[in-house]
Amino acid sequence: MGTDVQRDADTPPRSREHPTDALVTPAWVADRLEQFRAPDPDYRLVEVDLNPAFYADEHIPGAVGLDWERDLRATDRVDVVGPAAFSDLLGRHGIDKETTVVAYGDNSGLFAAHFYWLCRYYGHDDVRLLDGGRGGWLAEDRPTTDAVPDPPVVDYGPVTPDESIRTRREAVFDAVTEPSTPPTFVDVRLPEEYTGELTAPPGLGEAAQRGGHIPGAVHVYWDENRTDGRFRPPDQLRELYADRGVTPDEPVVTYCRIGERSAMTWFVLHELLDYEDVSHYDGSWVEWGNLVGAPIETGGLGD
């Protein structure tokens, strides 16, 4: 595991030797807890959970809590939260356009990665992900609290989506049915979801009518990005994707079932490995597997 090195106070140390500000270590956050706990908007920790009871029980001091289902999804349609609502969400939690945001959460940080992608999608570039997430912080016996902070509300202002990092179903359909230079689709779900044996992980809803994968998609299970709960070193990640034919010289589109697992793979490729053209198909299999006329493939892993 990479070690922290002495750097300028505002520069995150490399985590697992990743030369990027996008990923910070628990030590970097611990060294700045007083700044994260302060009411001013310079720094803000954001815990993003599928199960908000985790945050209520204990969280990193100074962290505000977001419920993925309540806060990051549109209330009037099947979609991510819209630009006005996202701006309001950040402002209500004391975040302005200059705030250094560090996201972490439950479920291996999957929903924190989704929030990270939303921040980048809506133009908030100073956002980082805590390596190891909530579980890593607790495993190191770092301080926690059940006190809920109440930072002053700020006016975040209007946001403009960056559509270059988001793929819509129309673009997927065009790439599959009229392939000239199609992107590399990366399916990050369970192997059984990819082959079509399952339409959702066991015990979870929001399934599709059909099982399988987008034609031509390669399979790289999302958790292959990590070892011992933290991201693999960059040389291992580059080798992992190169071995599956996912290279930085071609456009890449990540997808999963509902868009949270593939947000983490987008983070790895776009932020950690610096692939230039990576977008996230957040509609994912819940959309594609229910779409009339959308072609699918089944099998494909050793059959």
Coordinates of C-alpha atoms in Angstrom, one line a residue:
M1 CA 0.0 0.0 0.0
G2 CA 1.3 3.4 -0.9
T3 CA 2.5 5.7 1.9
D4 CA 1.6 9.3 2.5
V5 CA 4.4 11.8 1.6
Q6 CA 4.9 15.3 2.9
R7 CA 3.2 17.8 0.6
D8 CA 1.7 21.3 0.6
A9 CA -1.1 21.5 3.2
D10 CA -3.8 21.8 0.6
T11 CA -2.6 19.0 -1.7
P12 CA -3.9 15.5 -1.0
P13 CA -1.3 12.8 -0.6
R14 CA -1.3 10.0 -3.2
S15 CA -3.6 7.2 -2.2
R16 CA -2.3 3.8 -3.3
E17 CA 0.3 5.9 -5.2
H18 CA -2.4 7.4 -7.5
P19 CA -1.0 10.8 -8.7
T20 CA -4.4 12.5 -8.6
D21 CA -6.2 14.9 -6.3
A22 CA -9.4 13.0 -7.0
L23 CA -8.6 10.3 -4.3
V24 CA -7.7 11.2 -0.7
T25 CA -6.6 9.0 2.2
P26 CA -8.2 8.8 5.6
A27 CA -5.1 10.4 7.0
W28 CA -5.5 13.4 4.8
V29 CA -9.1 13.9 6.0
A30 CA -8.1 13.3 9.6
D31 CA -5.5 16.0 9.4
R32 CA -8.2 18.5 8.3
L33 CA -11.1 17.5 10.6
E34 CA -11.2 20.9 12.2
Q35 CA -11.6 22.5 8.7
F36 CA -14.3 20.0 7.8
R37 CA -16.1 20.7 11.0
A38 CA -16.0 24.5 10.6
P39 CA -19.3 26.2 9.5
D40 CA -17.6 28.1 6.6
P41 CA -17.9 26.6 3.2
D42 CA -14.2 26.0 2.5
Y43 CA -14.3 22.2 3.2
R44 CA -17.3 19.8 3.4
L45 CA -17.5 16.1 4.0
V46 CA -20.5 14.4 2.5
E47 CA -21.6 10.9 3.5
V48 CA -23.8 9.3 0.8
D49 CA -25.6 6.2 1.9
L50 CA -28.1 3.7 0.6
N51 CA -29.0 3.1 4.2
P52 CA -29.3 6.5 6.0
A53 CA -29.4 4.7 9.3
F54 CA -25.6 4.3 9.1
Y55 CA -25.1 8.1 9.1
A56 CA -27.6 8.6 12.0
D57 CA -25.7 6.0 14.0
E58 CA -22.2 7.4 13.5
H59 CA -20.3 9.4 10.9
I60 CA -17.1 11.3 10.4
P61 CA -17.2 14.5 12.5
G62 CA -18.4 17.4 10.4
A63 CA -19.9 15.3 7.6
V64 CA -23.4 16.1 6.2
G65 CA -25.5 13.2 5.2
L66 CA -27.2 12.4 1.9
D67 CA -29.7 9.7 1.2
W68 CA -29.0 8.4 -2.3
E69 CA -32.7 7.5 -3.1
R70 CA -34.2 10.7 -1.6
D71 CA -31.5 13.3 -2.6
L72 CA -29.9 12.2 -5.8
R73 CA -32.8 11.0 -7.9
A74 CA -35.5 13.1 -9.5
T75 CA -38.9 13.1 -7.8
D76 CA -41.0 13.5 -10.9
R77 CA -39.4 11.1 -13.3
V78 CA -36.9 8.2 -13.6
D79 CA -33.7 10.2 -13.8
V80 CA -30.9 11.7 -11.8
V81 CA -31.7 14.8 -9.7
G82 CA -32.1 17.9 -12.0
P83 CA -29.8 20.9 -12.1
A84 CA -31.9 23.3 -10.0
A85 CA -32.5 20.6 -7.4
F86 CA -28.8 19.7 -7.3
S87 CA -27.8 23.3 -6.9
D88 CA -30.3 23.6 -4.0
L89 CA -29.1 20.4 -2.4
L90 CA -25.5 21.6 -2.3
G91 CA -26.4 25.1 -1.1
R92 CA -28.6 23.6 1.7
H93 CA -25.6 21.7 2.9
G94 CA -23.2 24.7 3.0
I95 CA -21.5 24.0 -0.2
D96 CA -20.6 26.7 -2.7
K97 CA -18.7 26.6 -6.0
E98 CA -15.3 26.9 -4.3
T99 CA -15.9 24.2 -1.6
T100 CA -13.5 21.3 -1.4
V101 CA -15.9 18.4 -1.2
V102 CA -14.9 14.9 0.0
A103 CA -17.4 12.1 -0.6
Y104 CA -17.6 8.7 1.1
G105 CA -20.4 6.3 2.1
D106 CA -21.7 2.8 2.7
N107 CA -21.9 0.0 0.1
S108 CA -18.2 0.2 -0.6
G109 CA -18.6 3.8 -1.6
L110 CA -20.7 3.1 -4.7
F111 CA -23.2 5.8 -4.0
A112 CA -20.5 8.2 -3.0
A113 CA -18.9 7.6 -6.4
H114 CA -22.3 8.3 -8.0
F115 CA -22.5 11.6 -6.1
Y116 CA -18.9 12.4 -7.2
W117 CA -20.0 11.8 -10.9
L118 CA -23.0 14.1 -10.4
C119 CA -20.7 16.8 -9.0
R120 CA -18.5 16.6 -12.0
Y121 CA -21.6 16.4 -14.3
Y122 CA -23.0 19.6 -12.9
G123 CA -19.6 21.4 -12.9
H124 CA -18.3 21.1 -9.4
D125 CA -14.7 20.1 -10.0
D126 CA -13.2 20.3 -6.5
V127 CA -14.6 17.0 -5.4
R128 CA -12.6 14.0 -4.1
L129 CA -13.4 10.5 -3.0
L130 CA -12.2 9.0 0.3
D131 CA -10.3 5.8 -0.4
G132 CA -11.7 3.0 1.6
G133 CA -14.9 4.9 2.2
R134 CA -16.9 4.6 5.4
G135 CA -15.7 1.1 6.1
G136 CA -12.1 2.1 5.7
W137 CA -12.5 5.0 8.2
L138 CA -14.1 2.8 10.8
A139 CA -11.6 0.0 10.3
E140 CA -8.8 2.4 11.2
D141 CA -10.7 3.3 14.4
R142 CA -10.9 7.0 13.3
P143 CA -13.2 9.4 15.2
T144 CA -16.9 9.4 14.7
T145 CA -19.9 11.2 16.1
D146 CA -23.7 11.1 15.9
A147 CA -23.9 14.9 16.0
V148 CA -25.5 16.3 12.8
P149 CA -23.8 19.6 11.7
D150 CA -25.9 22.5 10.5
P151 CA -23.8 24.6 8.2
P152 CA -25.2 27.9 7.0
V153 CA -27.2 27.7 3.8
V154 CA -25.5 29.3 0.8
D155 CA -26.6 30.2 -2.7
Y156 CA -24.8 27.8 -4.9
G157 CA -26.1 29.4 -8.1
P158 CA -27.0 27.9 -11.5
V159 CA -25.3 24.8 -12.9
T160 CA -24.8 23.6 -16.4
P161 CA -24.6 19.8 -17.1
D162 CA -21.5 18.5 -18.9
E163 CA -23.0 16.1 -21.4
S164 CA -19.6 14.8 -22.4
I165 CA -19.5 12.5 -19.4
R166 CA -23.1 11.2 -19.7
T167 CA -24.4 8.8 -22.4
R168 CA -28.2 8.7 -23.2
R169 CA -30.1 5.7 -24.5
E170 CA -30.4 7.3 -28.0
A171 CA -26.6 7.3 -28.3
V172 CA -26.4 3.7 -27.1
F173 CA -29.0 2.6 -29.6
D174 CA -27.2 4.4 -32.5
A175 CA -23.9 2.9 -31.5
V176 CA -25.3 -0.6 -31.4
T177 CA -27.5 -0.5 -34.5
E178 CA -25.4 1.7 -36.7
P179 CA -21.9 1.1 -35.6
S180 CA -19.3 3.1 -37.4
T181 CA -16.8 3.7 -34.6
P182 CA -18.7 2.4 -31.6
P183 CA -17.4 3.0 -28.1
T184 CA -16.2 0.2 -25.9
F185 CA -19.1 -0.6 -23.6
V186 CA -18.0 -1.8 -20.1
D187 CA -20.5 -3.8 -18.2
V188 CA -19.6 -3.8 -14.5
R189 CA -22.4 -6.0 -13.1
L190 CA -22.2 -9.5 -11.6
P191 CA -21.1 -12.1 -14.2
E192 CA -24.6 -13.7 -13.9
E193 CA -26.2 -10.3 -14.8
Y194 CA -23.9 -9.9 -17.8
T195 CA -24.7 -13.4 -19.1
G196 CA -28.5 -12.9 -18.6
E197 CA -29.0 -15.5 -15.8
L198 CA -30.0 -12.7 -13.4
T199 CA -31.7 -9.3 -14.1
A200 CA -30.6 -7.9 -10.7
P201 CA -28.4 -8.9 -7.8
P202 CA -30.1 -11.4 -5.4
G203 CA -32.5 -9.7 -3.1
L204 CA -32.7 -6.4 -5.0
G205 CA -35.5 -4.9 -7.0
E206 CA -35.6 -2.5 -10.0
A207 CA -35.0 -5.4 -12.4
A208 CA -35.4 -5.4 -16.2
Q209 CA -37.8 -7.5 -18.4
R210 CA -34.9 -9.1 -20.1
G211 CA -31.4 -10.3 -19.0
G212 CA -28.2 -10.0 -20.9
H213 CA -25.9 -7.2 -21.9
I214 CA -25.5 -4.5 -24.5
P215 CA -24.1 -6.2 -27.7
G216 CA -20.3 -6.1 -27.8
A217 CA -19.9 -5.0 -24.2
V218 CA -16.9 -6.3 -22.3
H219 CA -17.3 -7.4 -18.7
V220 CA -15.2 -6.0 -15.9
Y221 CA -16.8 -6.5 -12.5
W222 CA -16.7 -3.3 -10.5
D223 CA -15.1 -4.7 -7.5
E224 CA -12.1 -5.8 -9.5
N225 CA -11.0 -2.2 -9.2
R226 CA -10.3 -2.7 -5.5
T227 CA -8.4 -4.9 -3.1
D228 CA -8.7 -5.0 0.6
G229 CA -11.4 -2.3 0.3
R230 CA -9.2 0.3 -1.4
F231 CA -8.5 1.1 -5.0
R232 CA -5.7 -1.0 -6.7
P233 CA -2.5 0.8 -7.7
P234 CA -2.6 2.4 -11.1
D235 CA -0.3 -0.1 -12.8
Q236 CA -2.7 -3.0 -11.7
L237 CA -5.7 -1.1 -12.9
R238 CA -4.1 -0.3 -16.3
E239 CA -3.3 -4.0 -16.7
L240 CA -6.8 -5.1 -15.7
Y241 CA -8.4 -2.9 -18.4
A242 CA -5.8 -3.5 -21.1
D243 CA -6.3 -7.2 -20.7
R244 CA -10.0 -6.8 -21.4
G245 CA -9.5 -4.6 -24.4
V246 CA -10.5 -1.3 -22.7
T247 CA -7.8 1.1 -23.9
P248 CA -7.5 4.9 -23.5
D249 CA -7.3 5.5 -27.3
E250 CA -11.0 4.5 -27.8
P251 CA -14.2 6.1 -26.3
V252 CA -15.6 4.1 -23.3
V253 CA -19.1 3.9 -21.9
T254 CA -19.7 2.3 -18.5
Y255 CA -23.0 0.9 -17.3
C256 CA -24.5 -1.4 -14.7
R257 CA -28.1 -1.9 -13.5
I258 CA -29.1 1.5 -12.0
G259 CA -25.9 3.6 -12.5
E260 CA -24.2 3.4 -9.1
R261 CA -21.6 0.6 -9.7
S262 CA -20.7 2.0 -13.1
A263 CA -20.1 5.4 -11.6
M264 CA -17.2 3.9 -9.7
T265 CA -15.7 2.4 -12.8
W266 CA -16.2 5.7 -14.6
F267 CA -14.2 7.3 -11.7
V268 CA -11.4 4.7 -12.1
L269 CA -11.1 5.2 -15.8
H270 CA -11.7 8.9 -16.1
E271 CA -10.2 10.2 -12.8
L272 CA -7.6 7.7 -11.8
L273 CA -6.3 6.4 -15.1
D274 CA -6.9 9.6 -17.0
Y275 CA -8.8 8.1 -20.0
E276 CA -9.9 11.1 -21.9
D277 CA -13.2 10.0 -23.4
V278 CA -15.2 8.1 -20.8
S279 CA -18.9 8.6 -20.2
H280 CA -21.5 7.0 -17.9
Y281 CA -24.7 5.5 -19.2
D282 CA -26.6 6.0 -16.0
G283 CA -29.9 4.7 -17.4
S284 CA -28.0 1.4 -17.5
W285 CA -29.7 -2.0 -17.6
V286 CA -32.9 -1.0 -15.9
E287 CA -33.5 1.2 -18.9
W288 CA -31.9 -0.9 -21.7
G289 CA -33.4 -4.2 -20.6
N290 CA -36.9 -2.7 -20.6
L291 CA -36.5 -0.7 -23.8
V292 CA -38.7 -2.0 -26.7
G293 CA -36.6 -2.8 -29.7
A294 CA -33.2 -2.6 -27.9
P295 CA -30.9 -5.5 -29.0
I296 CA -29.3 -7.6 -26.3
E297 CA -26.8 -10.4 -26.1
T298 CA -26.6 -13.2 -23.6
G299 CA -23.9 -15.5 -22.4
G300 CA -20.4 -14.6 -23.4
L301 CA -18.3 -15.5 -20.4
G302 CA -16.6 -18.8 -21.2
D303 CA -19.5 -20.3 -23.0

